[in-house]
Every structure is written in C-alpha cells, then in structure tokens.
C-alpha cells in the first residue's frame, strides 16, 4: 500500500461512501461537500500510516527478504530460497518452545480469566465490600515492569533464602525448589497470573458495567436467581470482551520472554536458551548472530500471531463489532 | 461499535459532583442487588475475605520489596523477610543508585533514559493516535478501509514480534545504539488509534463537527479547538497506556542497545539480575531491591493519581464506557 494510493480520491464516489447509519440528503452539492471534507480527513491518518509503514511494514518486509538469504564467511550473501525455513522447521528447538508456551497459555489463561471474572462480577454486583479499593489494588501489578516482577518473585521463591521457600518448609514441604525443573512451569504461571489478573479484571468489570441495568431488572422480575443472572445474562453479554481477552492473553503467552529470561539467571538448569519461541529467536539472532536463520524464525513466529489475530478479528466481525 | 459512551449526553455541573453522584448511585445499586437476590451477610463476608486474600497475594511481593530495600545484603538473605532489621540502610542503598556498581552502569542514568524514552514515545504515540483515531472515526476516503484494516491487523501483533525485524533493519541502516531506534517505533500504537476512534465516535458528535464546518471553521481548527478538548479523557488513557508500555518494554532495548549508557531501567535491572549470582559486589542484591522499588513507585503513583481516567475511560478498544 502506498501513501499516495491512500490519499487519492475518485470523484463521484461519495454517494457510495455515505456514513454508516446516516442517510444522505439528496442533492449533488451535499454529496460533493461530504466527499471533499472526507478527502481532507485523510491527512489526519497520514502521520500514523507513515510511522506504521516505516516501523512495522518495512521491518517485516526486510525480515522476509533476509530470511531468504544466507550469509557465509566466504562468498558473502547468497540467495538460499526456503533453506532457512526448512532448517527452522526441522529444528526441534523452535517447536519445543512453541508447544511449551501453548501448554502454558492453555493452563494459565483459563485460571486467570476465571479469577478475573469472579472478582469483576462481585465488584459489579457490589457483593464485595470496598470494591473500589480492591479494584485499585488488584490493578497495581500492571504498573510493575515484568523485569521487576520477575526479579521480585525470584527473590521470594529463591531455593535457599526465599521467604516462600521457607513458608513451604514450615507447611511441611521441605526442600521445595520453586525454580527447579519440576516447578518452574507453575512458578511462571503464578508470576504471570500475578501480573495480569488485575488488568483482565478491570476490562471485564468495565464490560459488565456496560450491561444495561434494565436487562438485569427484567431478569430479576422473571424470577432469575443470582447465579442465573450472572451466568445466563451477564456472561453472554460480556462474551465479546472475554473473547478479546482470550486472544490478547494467548498472544501474550506466545511471546513469553522477560520472565523466563530473568529467572534463567537464578535457574539456568530449568530454563534453556530455547525455552520459549522468543527466547530461541533472541538467542539465535543476538547470541548466535545467525541473522538469516533468526529472520526465518521471526517470520514464522509473526505468521502464527497474525493468523491468531485474524481468527480473533473474524470472530469479532461476525459478532458485529467494527461494522 | 457496539457500545456508545453514555456519559456525553448529560453535561454535569462539576466533575466532582458528578463523581459523587455516580458513587452514590453505584452504592444504591449494590444495596439493591444484595436485597433483591437475598444475599446473606455471610456471603458478603466470604467474598470480601476472598478479595482480601487476593489483595494479599498482590501486595505481599511489593511489601517485601519495600521492607527489604532498607536492609543490607546479609539481612536480605538471613533476617525475616516481612519485617525490618538492623542496620536500617535505606539511605545508604538509595545513595548507591547514583554510583556505577560493578561497572555495569548507573541506575540514575537508566532512570533518565527511561523517562526520556517513555516521555517522547508516549507523547508521540498519543499524538499519532489522536490524529489517526479522529481521522478514522469521522472520515471516509479512498484507502481508509484498507488502512483501518491494517490497524486492526496490527492490533494484536505485539511489539515483541516486530522487535527482531526492527533489529535487522537497524543493523542495516545504523540505528543500533540510537535512542530514536527506541522512541520512534514506540510511537506506533494501533491500540491507541482504535481506542481513540471508539472514543471520538462516542464523545465528539458528528453534528457538532458539521455545525462548525457550516460556520466556516477549517478542519485543523475543528480538530484542535473542538475535538481535542472533548478527547482529553481518552487521550489520557492512551498516554498512560503507552507510557507504561514503553516504561515496561524490555525486549526492544535489550536487542537494540549494547551500550550501558543508553539502557532504560528494565534493561539495567535485568543486567544486574543476570550478574547478581556471579557478582563480587556485596551490595548487588540490595541494589536490585532498591532499584526495583524506585522503578515501580513512579508508575504506581501515576496510576493512583490518574486512575479516574482509566477507570472511567476506555481501557481497551471496544469496551468504552
């Protein structure tokens, strides 16, 4: 897509491009007027579109280009077709990380959304006391950078001195190593739940608040119980929000990077250099300086995310959003 | 969009009065709910207790950080983690943030870098989102559908997926170790554009714009004088979200900066964390703790101060309320 292509306007198109839901008055002059002011509107989106092209489309394009070449010490850069892709597909390192983050998301996202929905509902209905204060507290981790959260949790769960390790041994679980091979997975789930539950809860709360009170009152007059109102009335009405959150969190899980990288310093035996796809890509590109191979991996990784985004977009469009 | 902002139709006398009224209303609704469904006091108590538990889970790590930022290295490991111990060395720890420990770099410099990146990037992202969101909300022009589809497609592609591609380009054009390599891509915020589009549709009525046009106002004048003031709550949300996003970004600076003097806080702390177990410096752990504390205090404070914006405003695209 070129910028000029975006801005060029064809005369006489305005009637077809009326604003949604607002019928145009008949008459050519009005149509022209609408058309003219609409063309001027293009200038508003130009800055974003240029930045988007330079810092998203160009890098993606250049990655695809890089992924099709190989750099050798002798002979320079040569076209290699899909060689890097074949190498990436065959490398177990890449896929093991993918499978790991998929399992990670499949466990972590339902737990987190269930907690978030429970609290959002309770705050929405006003069943919990001091709902406003709790909402603020739950949201605080969103303001904590993942690096700090990871450092913090690795202190708390440190195998020798960590206070949580100490608690565990008081509770009868001596020698618990939260950062060991067996527990590193649940530990990371715990950290991510700590980081993101509040954010998800606030979004669900906002969505629940948008449900008209009349709907609830009507259900109550029909004799619906609290559980019924929550599960049969409220839940379906905020389903779009939940769907979006599932996709957002799934993409977050796919790109899991900071937490395992920081924890790796404390638990090198539990987290390998290819523990997640992004770790693999990072270590291949920056650590190994294998740009071409990493570019192929980055393209595949990006494609997976784009496909996921498209699925989410289509499902949202089908529900009538983004009309 | 499915949900239209209901707040704009009823202008309030003062914002404070409006908020108080809303709070009262919410309270009344809650009481009604409890009465209608016949919820027992015990249920309220149990739910509140669960909230307290989750609040503890949320706050305990932060409390641990705060308490241990006052300790020396030996006490961080040996004393009881959830109470203070002697010597109380908060000031000493804090002073170390101004020193170059282990030759890794100086915290205070990283703090300055982070503020610069988050400030410029956040303002840029907000400006581009305001313009773009307004353009997409009220104008239809050739290519607008395509451009907006791109925004939607980019919406769920995180910056992490763009980071390595950016690195490849930077390596080619010499933007490695250049602060603009960090700031400029942070200004691209598809979420911000979508959010502002929703917000503009809800809070800047088309009739108002058309009326101003009939009065002969230019498009730029309408935007700056008419639309922007109405967009302020939405803009604050976008600014807040993008500043936090940049403040928290770890992957991009990690990839594009190799000079310690350019690091933002996240990367500096990450470097200390990776050196902590091998470092010979006896202050490295207290430094990590105090560094974490000083990192999160501004962003938490920002949230508490601005929370009415994100609470009342749109936090995520289509759920504007």
XYZ file of C-alpha atoms in Angstrom:
644
model
C 0.000 0.000 0.000
C 1.386 3.383 -0.935
C 0.666 6.647 0.781
C -0.436 8.314 -2.428
C -2.794 5.455 -3.075
C -4.359 6.069 0.290
C -4.907 9.717 -0.403
C -6.097 9.634 -3.972
C -9.814 10.093 -4.236
C -12.079 9.275 -7.113
C -14.769 11.806 -7.875
C -18.347 10.770 -7.588
C -17.628 8.061 -5.113
C -19.064 9.944 -2.204
C -22.621 8.736 -2.584
C -21.493 5.171 -2.248
C -19.417 6.030 0.753
C -22.072 7.548 2.946
C -21.581 7.442 6.648
C -22.972 4.344 8.249
C -26.466 4.736 9.535
C -26.981 8.317 8.415
C -28.901 8.709 5.209
C -27.656 11.499 2.985
C -29.979 14.200 1.848
C -30.488 14.011 -1.884
C -28.622 16.520 -3.990
C -25.301 16.599 -5.708
C -23.863 19.577 -3.811
C -24.231 17.905 -0.461
C -22.612 14.770 -1.802
C -19.712 16.829 -3.069
C -19.374 18.562 0.241
C -19.281 15.284 2.140
C -16.821 13.954 -0.370
C -14.495 16.948 -0.106
C -14.350 17.072 3.640
C -13.798 13.326 3.684
C -10.790 13.673 1.431
C -9.266 16.230 3.778
C -9.712 13.751 6.597
C -7.066 11.538 5.039
C -4.408 13.945 6.286
C -5.272 13.066 9.861
C -4.227 9.454 9.423
C -1.110 10.148 7.350
C 1.349 10.532 10.262
C 0.293 7.249 11.800
C 0.315 5.448 8.461
C 3.852 6.667 7.661
C 5.161 5.633 11.095
C 3.377 2.323 10.715
C 4.951 1.681 7.312
C 8.444 2.620 8.480
C 8.421 0.798 11.787
C 6.199 -2.178 11.077
C 5.769 -2.970 7.402
C 9.345 -2.212 6.313
C 10.935 -4.307 9.085
C 8.578 -7.178 8.340
C 9.355 -6.963 4.639
C 13.060 -6.789 5.297
C 12.855 -9.829 7.591
C 11.194 -11.834 4.859
C 13.944 -10.724 2.475
C 16.699 -11.596 4.961
C 15.148 -14.973 5.657
C 15.564 -15.951 2.008
C 19.338 -15.412 2.018
C 22.342 -16.964 3.666
C 25.483 -15.177 4.750
C 28.699 -17.112 4.506
C 32.150 -16.139 5.705
C 33.454 -16.742 2.201
C 31.260 -15.801 -0.709
C 29.094 -13.221 1.065
C 25.312 -13.263 0.888
C 23.667 -15.759 -1.398
C 20.054 -16.483 -2.160
C 19.030 -19.674 -0.458
C 15.296 -19.869 -1.015
C 13.454 -21.603 1.765
C 16.562 -23.210 3.227
C 16.314 -21.221 6.455
C 12.662 -22.157 6.800
C 13.414 -25.818 6.309
C 16.163 -25.551 8.906
C 13.837 -23.834 11.367
C 11.027 -26.325 10.810
C 13.386 -29.200 11.351
C 14.991 -27.693 14.438
C 13.338 -29.229 17.477
C 14.474 -26.191 19.489
C 11.959 -23.907 17.870
C 8.924 -26.171 18.127
C 9.560 -27.412 21.631
C 9.334 -23.799 22.746
C 6.117 -23.309 20.812
C 4.499 -26.348 22.349
C 5.624 -25.214 25.780
C 4.034 -21.763 25.501
C 0.831 -23.257 24.068
C 0.509 -25.539 27.092
C 1.419 -22.577 29.268
C -1.411 -20.488 27.830
C -3.882 -23.372 27.935
C -3.376 -23.631 31.692
C -2.707 -20.045 32.701
C -5.383 -18.183 30.704
C -8.469 -20.103 31.945
C -7.302 -19.870 35.564
C -6.626 -16.170 35.277
C -9.852 -15.342 33.438
C -11.895 -17.330 35.941
C -10.374 -15.373 38.823
C -10.761 -12.099 36.948
C -14.382 -12.806 36.028
C -15.259 -13.858 39.541
C -13.930 -10.661 41.075
C -15.282 -8.466 38.282
C -18.755 -9.920 38.849
C -18.568 -9.494 42.582
C -17.471 -5.861 42.213
C -20.093 -5.204 39.572
C -22.897 -6.571 41.744
C -21.466 -4.849 44.777
C -21.332 -8.062 46.779
C -17.766 -7.476 47.947
C -17.198 -4.612 50.323
C -14.746 -1.839 49.411
C -14.904 -2.858 45.750
C -13.245 0.323 44.505
C -10.231 -0.094 46.781
C -9.818 -3.744 45.827
C -10.030 -2.909 42.140
C -7.226 -0.403 42.549
C -5.075 -2.865 44.493
C -5.620 -5.696 42.017
C -4.609 -3.426 39.172
C -1.296 -2.347 40.727
C 0.834 -5.149 39.183
C 0.008 -3.724 35.764
C 2.244 -0.789 36.703
C 5.119 -3.099 37.682
C 7.508 -3.856 34.810
C 7.848 -7.549 34.037
C 11.570 -7.303 34.796
C 10.933 -6.017 38.319
C 8.129 -8.531 38.873
C 10.454 -11.351 37.814
C 13.326 -10.155 39.992
C 10.920 -9.767 42.908
C 9.428 -13.214 42.538
C 12.784 -14.859 42.034
C 13.872 -13.391 45.386
C 10.686 -14.593 47.068
C 10.981 -18.086 45.607
C 14.756 -18.419 45.813
C 15.563 -22.027 46.864
C 17.820 -21.254 49.839
C 16.697 -17.965 51.325
C 13.398 -17.138 49.677
C 10.608 -16.463 52.212
C 8.105 -18.538 50.220
C 10.500 -21.485 50.207
C 10.680 -21.019 53.961
C 6.872 -20.978 54.261
C 6.691 -24.134 52.185
C 9.069 -25.937 54.506
C 7.105 -24.714 57.558
C 3.998 -26.177 55.913
C 5.814 -29.487 55.608
C 7.239 -29.227 52.112
C 10.934 -29.325 52.932
C 13.416 -28.797 50.150
C 10.885 -27.242 47.781
C 12.658 -25.659 44.863
C 10.242 -23.344 43.091
C 12.855 -22.650 40.448
C 13.723 -26.313 39.898
C 12.919 -28.252 36.764
C 9.669 -29.620 38.206
C 8.166 -26.408 39.493
C 9.466 -23.765 37.095
C 6.349 -24.089 34.939
C 3.784 -23.493 37.727
C 6.062 -20.786 39.116
C 5.960 -18.880 35.845
C 2.193 -19.353 35.660
C 1.943 -17.865 39.139
C 4.054 -14.861 38.160
C 2.040 -14.177 35.009
C -1.237 -14.537 36.925
C 0.102 -12.045 39.466
C 0.991 -9.616 36.700
C -2.149 -9.741 34.565
C -5.241 -10.744 36.581
C -5.991 -7.177 37.650
C -5.824 -5.848 34.114
C -8.194 -8.538 32.861
C -10.468 -7.947 35.831
C -10.745 -4.209 35.154
C -11.615 -4.802 31.494
C -14.268 -7.355 32.425
C -15.592 -5.017 35.110
C -15.916 -2.199 32.575
C -17.712 -4.538 30.178
C -20.059 -5.727 32.923
C -20.853 -2.139 33.884
C -21.909 -1.505 30.304
C -24.694 -4.094 30.596
C -27.888 -2.017 30.949
C -29.437 -2.283 34.360
C -32.868 -2.786 32.805
C -31.725 -6.122 31.411
C -30.828 -7.311 34.877
C -34.016 -5.921 36.387
C -36.096 -7.695 33.765
C -34.353 -10.961 34.540
C -34.907 -10.460 38.254
C -38.609 -9.748 37.707
C -38.753 -13.039 35.807
C -37.529 -14.679 38.976
C -33.957 -15.395 37.916
C -31.577 -16.273 40.714
C -28.254 -14.526 41.218
C -26.305 -17.389 39.662
C -28.630 -17.364 36.685
C -28.287 -13.629 36.213
C -24.509 -13.903 36.310
C -24.112 -16.970 34.113
C -27.090 -16.650 31.751
C -27.445 -12.874 31.398
C -24.181 -11.164 32.253
C -21.721 -13.751 30.950
C -23.191 -13.922 27.425
C -23.349 -10.123 27.222
C -19.652 -9.745 28.042
C -18.594 -12.685 25.891
C -17.054 -10.365 23.267
C -14.812 -8.921 25.973
C -13.833 -12.402 27.106
C -13.071 -13.495 23.541
C -10.792 -10.488 23.062
C -9.067 -11.184 26.347
C -8.514 -14.832 25.429
C -6.776 -13.773 22.232
C -4.789 -10.982 23.867
C -3.609 -13.316 26.603
C -2.856 -16.093 24.131
C -0.627 -13.737 22.177
C 0.954 -12.635 25.448
C 1.676 -16.258 26.319
C 3.154 -16.948 22.876
C 5.665 -14.133 23.323
C 6.621 -15.099 26.863
C 10.153 -13.776 27.203
C 11.068 -11.436 30.037
C 10.024 -13.671 32.927
C 11.888 -16.800 31.795
C 14.931 -14.768 30.744
C 15.251 -13.124 34.172
C 14.562 -16.379 36.005
C 17.159 -18.100 33.871
C 19.885 -16.276 35.814
C 18.643 -17.980 39.002
C 17.644 -21.268 37.426
C 19.893 -21.950 34.447
C 19.268 -25.676 34.738
C 15.474 -25.241 34.470
C 15.202 -22.752 31.624
C 17.056 -23.494 28.425
C 18.013 -20.993 25.735
C 15.086 -22.167 23.633
C 12.531 -22.438 26.408
C 10.077 -20.192 24.549
C 9.978 -19.212 20.848
C 11.081 -15.644 21.594
C 13.993 -16.891 23.701
C 15.017 -19.100 20.804
C 14.789 -16.199 18.363
C 16.668 -13.862 20.676
C 19.468 -16.328 21.280
C 19.707 -17.233 17.609
C 19.821 -13.631 16.419
C 21.716 -11.797 19.146
C 23.626 -14.603 20.829
C 24.377 -16.699 17.763
C 24.465 -13.862 15.213
C 22.622 -16.124 12.771
C 20.519 -13.334 11.304
C 19.163 -15.244 8.348
C 18.035 -18.225 10.381
C 16.551 -15.979 13.065
C 14.728 -13.960 10.405
C 13.049 -17.127 9.137
C 12.044 -17.986 12.694
C 10.771 -14.437 13.269
C 8.666 -14.637 10.111
C 7.129 -17.941 11.185
C 6.522 -16.566 14.675
C 4.936 -13.426 13.237
C 2.746 -15.507 10.928
C 1.433 -17.572 13.808
C 0.482 -14.388 15.638
C -1.088 -12.840 12.544
C -3.161 -15.968 11.952
C -4.300 -15.858 15.558
C -5.153 -12.170 15.172
C -7.126 -12.845 12.011
C -9.138 -15.575 13.684
C -9.940 -13.213 16.529
C -10.774 -10.391 14.139
C -13.088 -12.572 12.068
C -14.874 -13.838 15.134
C -15.311 -10.260 16.354
C -16.529 -9.037 12.992
C -19.032 -11.826 12.920
C -20.390 -10.549 16.194
C -20.984 -7.183 14.620
C -18.046 -5.276 16.040
C -16.042 -3.000 13.761
C -19.047 -2.649 11.495
C -19.049 -0.018 17.583
C -21.249 -1.875 19.957
C -21.080 0.401 22.959
C -21.579 4.130 22.782
C -20.384 6.399 25.525
C -23.472 7.238 27.551
C -21.791 9.923 29.611
C -21.604 12.632 26.990
C -25.304 13.307 26.702
C -25.649 14.547 30.264
C -23.404 17.505 30.960
C -22.688 17.808 34.662
C -22.318 20.907 36.741
C -18.991 19.884 38.213
C -16.949 16.770 37.760
C -16.611 16.181 41.487
C -20.357 16.357 41.998
C -20.840 14.010 39.088
C -18.416 11.519 40.562
C -20.032 11.715 43.968
C -23.431 11.213 42.396
C -22.195 8.193 40.497
C -20.608 6.707 43.561
C -23.869 7.105 45.456
C -25.776 5.546 42.623
C -23.403 2.620 42.498
C -23.761 2.134 46.231
C -27.544 2.185 45.946
C -27.427 -0.323 43.100
C -25.193 -2.601 45.133
C -27.571 -2.433 48.096
C -30.469 -3.171 45.786
C -28.666 -6.163 44.338
C -27.986 -7.556 47.760
C -31.639 -7.096 48.777
C -33.181 -8.368 45.539
C -31.217 -11.576 45.487
C -31.455 -12.063 49.212
C -27.715 -12.322 49.623
C -26.776 -13.216 53.145
C -24.289 -11.284 55.206
C -22.164 -14.395 55.294
C -21.837 -14.419 51.503
C -20.699 -10.810 51.560
C -18.166 -11.686 54.245
C -16.805 -14.684 52.337
C -16.479 -12.774 49.075
C -14.791 -9.899 50.868
C -12.419 -12.352 52.525
C -11.507 -13.767 49.115
C -10.809 -10.226 47.954
C -8.559 -9.695 50.953
C -6.692 -12.912 50.116
C -6.117 -11.879 46.541
C -5.123 -8.388 47.653
C -2.535 -10.004 49.943
C -1.244 -12.102 47.062
C -0.945 -8.895 45.052
C 0.655 -6.757 47.743
C 2.930 -9.221 49.549
C 5.717 -9.173 46.934
C 5.621 -5.385 46.803
C 5.670 -5.155 50.603
C 8.658 -7.494 50.617
C 10.476 -5.206 48.210
C 9.706 -2.118 50.269
C 10.816 -3.732 53.518
C 13.965 -5.234 52.081
C 15.035 -2.038 50.413
C 16.053 -0.968 53.918
C 18.379 -3.921 54.511
C 21.948 -4.831 53.698
C 22.789 -7.931 51.709
C 23.295 -10.223 54.707
C 19.937 -9.279 56.192
C 18.094 -9.668 52.891
C 19.022 -13.320 52.992
C 19.105 -14.061 56.692
C 16.572 -11.908 58.526
C 12.809 -12.476 58.492
C 11.651 -11.226 55.103
C 8.499 -9.410 56.219
C 9.887 -7.246 58.951
C 12.656 -4.683 59.295
C 16.040 -5.453 60.756
C 19.135 -3.565 61.840
C 21.095 -1.937 60.347
C 18.495 0.213 58.622
C 20.359 1.173 55.443
C 17.651 2.608 53.187
C 19.557 5.849 52.684
C 22.797 4.023 52.008
C 21.063 1.762 49.484
C 19.422 4.744 47.865
C 22.755 6.535 47.501
C 24.153 3.561 45.628
C 21.673 4.215 42.860
C 23.900 7.142 41.914
C 27.045 5.026 41.725
C 28.390 2.848 38.990
C 28.361 -0.571 40.606
C 30.399 -3.394 39.119
C 30.982 -1.278 36.039
C 27.534 -2.228 34.741
C 26.234 1.300 34.774
C 24.454 3.847 36.921
C 20.841 3.480 37.930
C 20.141 7.180 37.820
C 21.245 7.367 34.216
C 18.957 4.482 33.296
C 16.113 6.271 35.063
C 16.746 9.372 32.994
C 16.866 7.331 29.799
C 13.587 5.604 30.650
C 11.898 8.924 31.361
C 13.137 10.271 28.034
C 12.032 7.248 26.025
C 8.674 6.939 27.778
C 8.029 10.688 27.645
C 8.816 11.285 23.982
C 7.437 7.948 22.849
C 4.258 8.368 24.882
C 3.587 11.891 23.639
C 4.262 10.800 20.068
C 2.020 7.751 20.357
C -0.765 9.867 21.836
C -0.478 12.499 19.106
C -0.480 9.934 16.297
C -3.390 8.080 17.903
C -5.402 11.271 18.373
C -4.939 12.275 14.735
C -5.430 8.771 13.392
C -8.379 7.915 15.614
C -10.131 11.168 14.698
C -9.437 10.615 11.001
C -10.745 7.065 11.057
C -13.760 7.956 13.176
C -15.247 10.735 11.095
C -13.870 10.487 7.571
C -14.229 8.077 4.726
C -11.694 8.428 1.960
C -10.128 6.190 -0.603
C -7.974 3.691 1.225
C -9.441 4.429 4.644
C -10.922 0.969 4.858
C -7.642 -0.653 3.865
C -5.640 1.499 6.260
C -8.036 0.766 9.091
C -7.908 -2.957 8.349
C -4.144 -2.688 8.731
C -4.604 -1.036 12.110
C -6.868 -3.869 13.167
C -4.451 -6.470 11.852
C -1.565 -4.773 13.637
C -3.610 -4.507 16.793
C -2.815 -7.961 18.021
C 0.719 -8.115 16.677
C 2.779 -7.217 19.703
C 5.928 -5.146 19.581
C 7.825 -8.291 20.548
C 7.051 -9.789 17.141
C 8.337 -6.625 15.461
C 11.437 -6.327 17.627
C 13.732 -8.698 15.768
C 12.617 -7.373 12.367
C 13.400 -3.872 13.646
C 16.800 -5.103 14.771
C 17.593 -6.441 11.301
C 16.684 -3.105 9.729
C 18.603 -1.136 12.370
C 21.674 -3.270 11.812
C 21.450 -2.360 8.144
C 20.841 1.386 8.495
C 22.933 2.001 11.608
C 20.202 2.647 14.175
C 21.671 0.199 16.703
C 22.542 2.124 19.868
C 20.499 5.096 18.699
C 17.821 6.424 21.044
C 15.454 7.147 18.139
C 15.523 3.460 17.335
C 13.764 3.035 20.677
C 11.498 6.094 20.621
C 10.116 6.096 17.080
C 8.697 2.542 16.947
C 7.131 3.159 20.361
C 5.019 5.865 18.751
C 3.216 3.322 16.585
C 0.250 2.306 18.695
C -2.556 0.562 16.808
C -4.349 0.054 20.115
C -4.204 3.796 20.685
C -5.658 4.526 17.254
C -8.507 2.081 17.737
C -9.164 3.385 21.223
C -9.291 6.979 20.041
C -11.556 6.051 17.134
C -14.029 4.500 19.547
C -13.680 7.406 21.911
C -14.132 10.054 19.219
C -17.244 8.317 17.917
C -18.703 8.396 21.392
C -17.663 11.833 22.556
C -17.251 14.074 19.508
C -20.655 14.128 17.792
C -20.599 14.403 14.042
C -23.371 17.009 14.187
C -21.072 19.263 16.219
C -18.319 18.969 13.615
C -20.744 19.637 10.768
C -22.102 22.677 12.569
C -18.589 24.072 12.965
C -17.969 23.433 9.267
C -21.080 25.337 8.316
C -19.715 28.191 10.416
C -16.656 28.104 8.191
C -14.126 26.611 10.583
C -11.180 24.828 8.971
C -10.648 21.130 9.578
C -7.499 21.696 11.629
C -9.232 24.338 13.726
C -12.147 21.977 14.342
C -9.733 19.280 15.393
C -7.613 21.353 17.772
C -10.277 23.665 19.187
C -13.319 21.432 19.200
C -12.355 17.778 19.129
C -9.165 17.639 21.203
C -10.723 19.178 24.352
C -13.510 16.603 24.157
C -10.953 13.825 23.670
C -8.861 14.581 26.749
C -10.009 11.641 28.918
C -9.419 9.221 26.045
C -6.061 10.819 25.280
C -5.003 10.483 28.901
C -5.775 6.786 28.742
C -3.736 6.361 25.575
C -0.855 8.375 27.044
C -0.934 6.339 30.221
C -1.046 3.018 28.400
C 1.754 3.897 26.005
C 3.992 5.378 28.710
C 3.565 2.245 30.796
C 4.146 0.104 27.720
C 7.439 1.842 26.956
C 8.422 2.010 30.630
C 7.953 -1.764 30.843
C 9.403 -2.687 27.465
C 12.358 -4.966 27.906
C 12.780 -6.865 24.659
C 13.303 -3.941 22.278
C 16.007 -2.103 24.282
C 17.650 -5.420 25.086
C 18.010 -6.126 21.387
C 18.962 -2.697 20.052
C 21.175 -1.285 22.820
C 24.578 -2.658 23.642
C 25.899 0.465 25.374
C 25.102 0.515 29.084
C 24.769 4.293 28.989
C 21.693 4.000 26.743
C 19.889 1.347 28.785
C 16.448 2.005 30.196
C 15.694 0.812 33.727
C 14.295 -2.537 32.702
C 17.433 -3.479 30.856
C 19.748 -2.157 33.545
C 17.940 -4.089 36.247
C 17.931 -7.150 34.018
C 21.687 -6.812 33.632
C 22.157 -6.569 37.397
C 19.870 -9.540 37.920
C 21.856 -11.657 35.495
C 25.115 -10.605 37.183
C 23.833 -10.883 40.743
C 24.714 -14.503 41.318
C 28.221 -14.082 39.923
C 28.928 -10.544 41.091
C 31.638 -9.967 43.634
C 29.969 -6.791 44.834
C 28.451 -7.209 48.268
C 25.785 -4.624 47.510
C 24.330 -6.120 44.363
C 21.206 -7.644 45.951
C 20.236 -4.551 47.960
C 20.827 -2.586 44.792
C 18.445 -4.805 42.831
C 15.766 -4.418 45.505
C 16.049 -0.647 45.896
C 16.304 -0.313 42.135
C 13.065 -2.239 41.731
C 11.354 -0.116 44.373
C 12.402 3.166 42.786
C 11.301 1.814 39.402
C 7.781 0.873 40.411
C 6.972 3.792 42.720
C 6.587 6.391 39.938
C 4.433 4.150 37.774
C 2.205 3.040 40.663
C 1.894 6.669 41.788
C 0.978 7.686 38.250
C -1.775 5.102 38.251
C -3.207 6.138 41.571
C -3.209 9.791 40.559
C -4.713 9.190 37.134
C -6.941 6.262 37.970
C -10.176 8.128 37.387
C -9.121 8.423 33.769
C -8.519 4.783 33.154
C -11.366 3.686 35.314
C -13.938 5.964 33.758
C -12.364 5.945 30.339
C -11.770 3.207 27.900
C -9.105 0.750 28.879
C -9.492 -1.438 25.893
C -10.876 -0.604 22.499
C -14.476 -1.540 22.146
C -15.362 -1.567 25.805
C -15.553 2.169 26.164
C -17.993 3.174 28.815
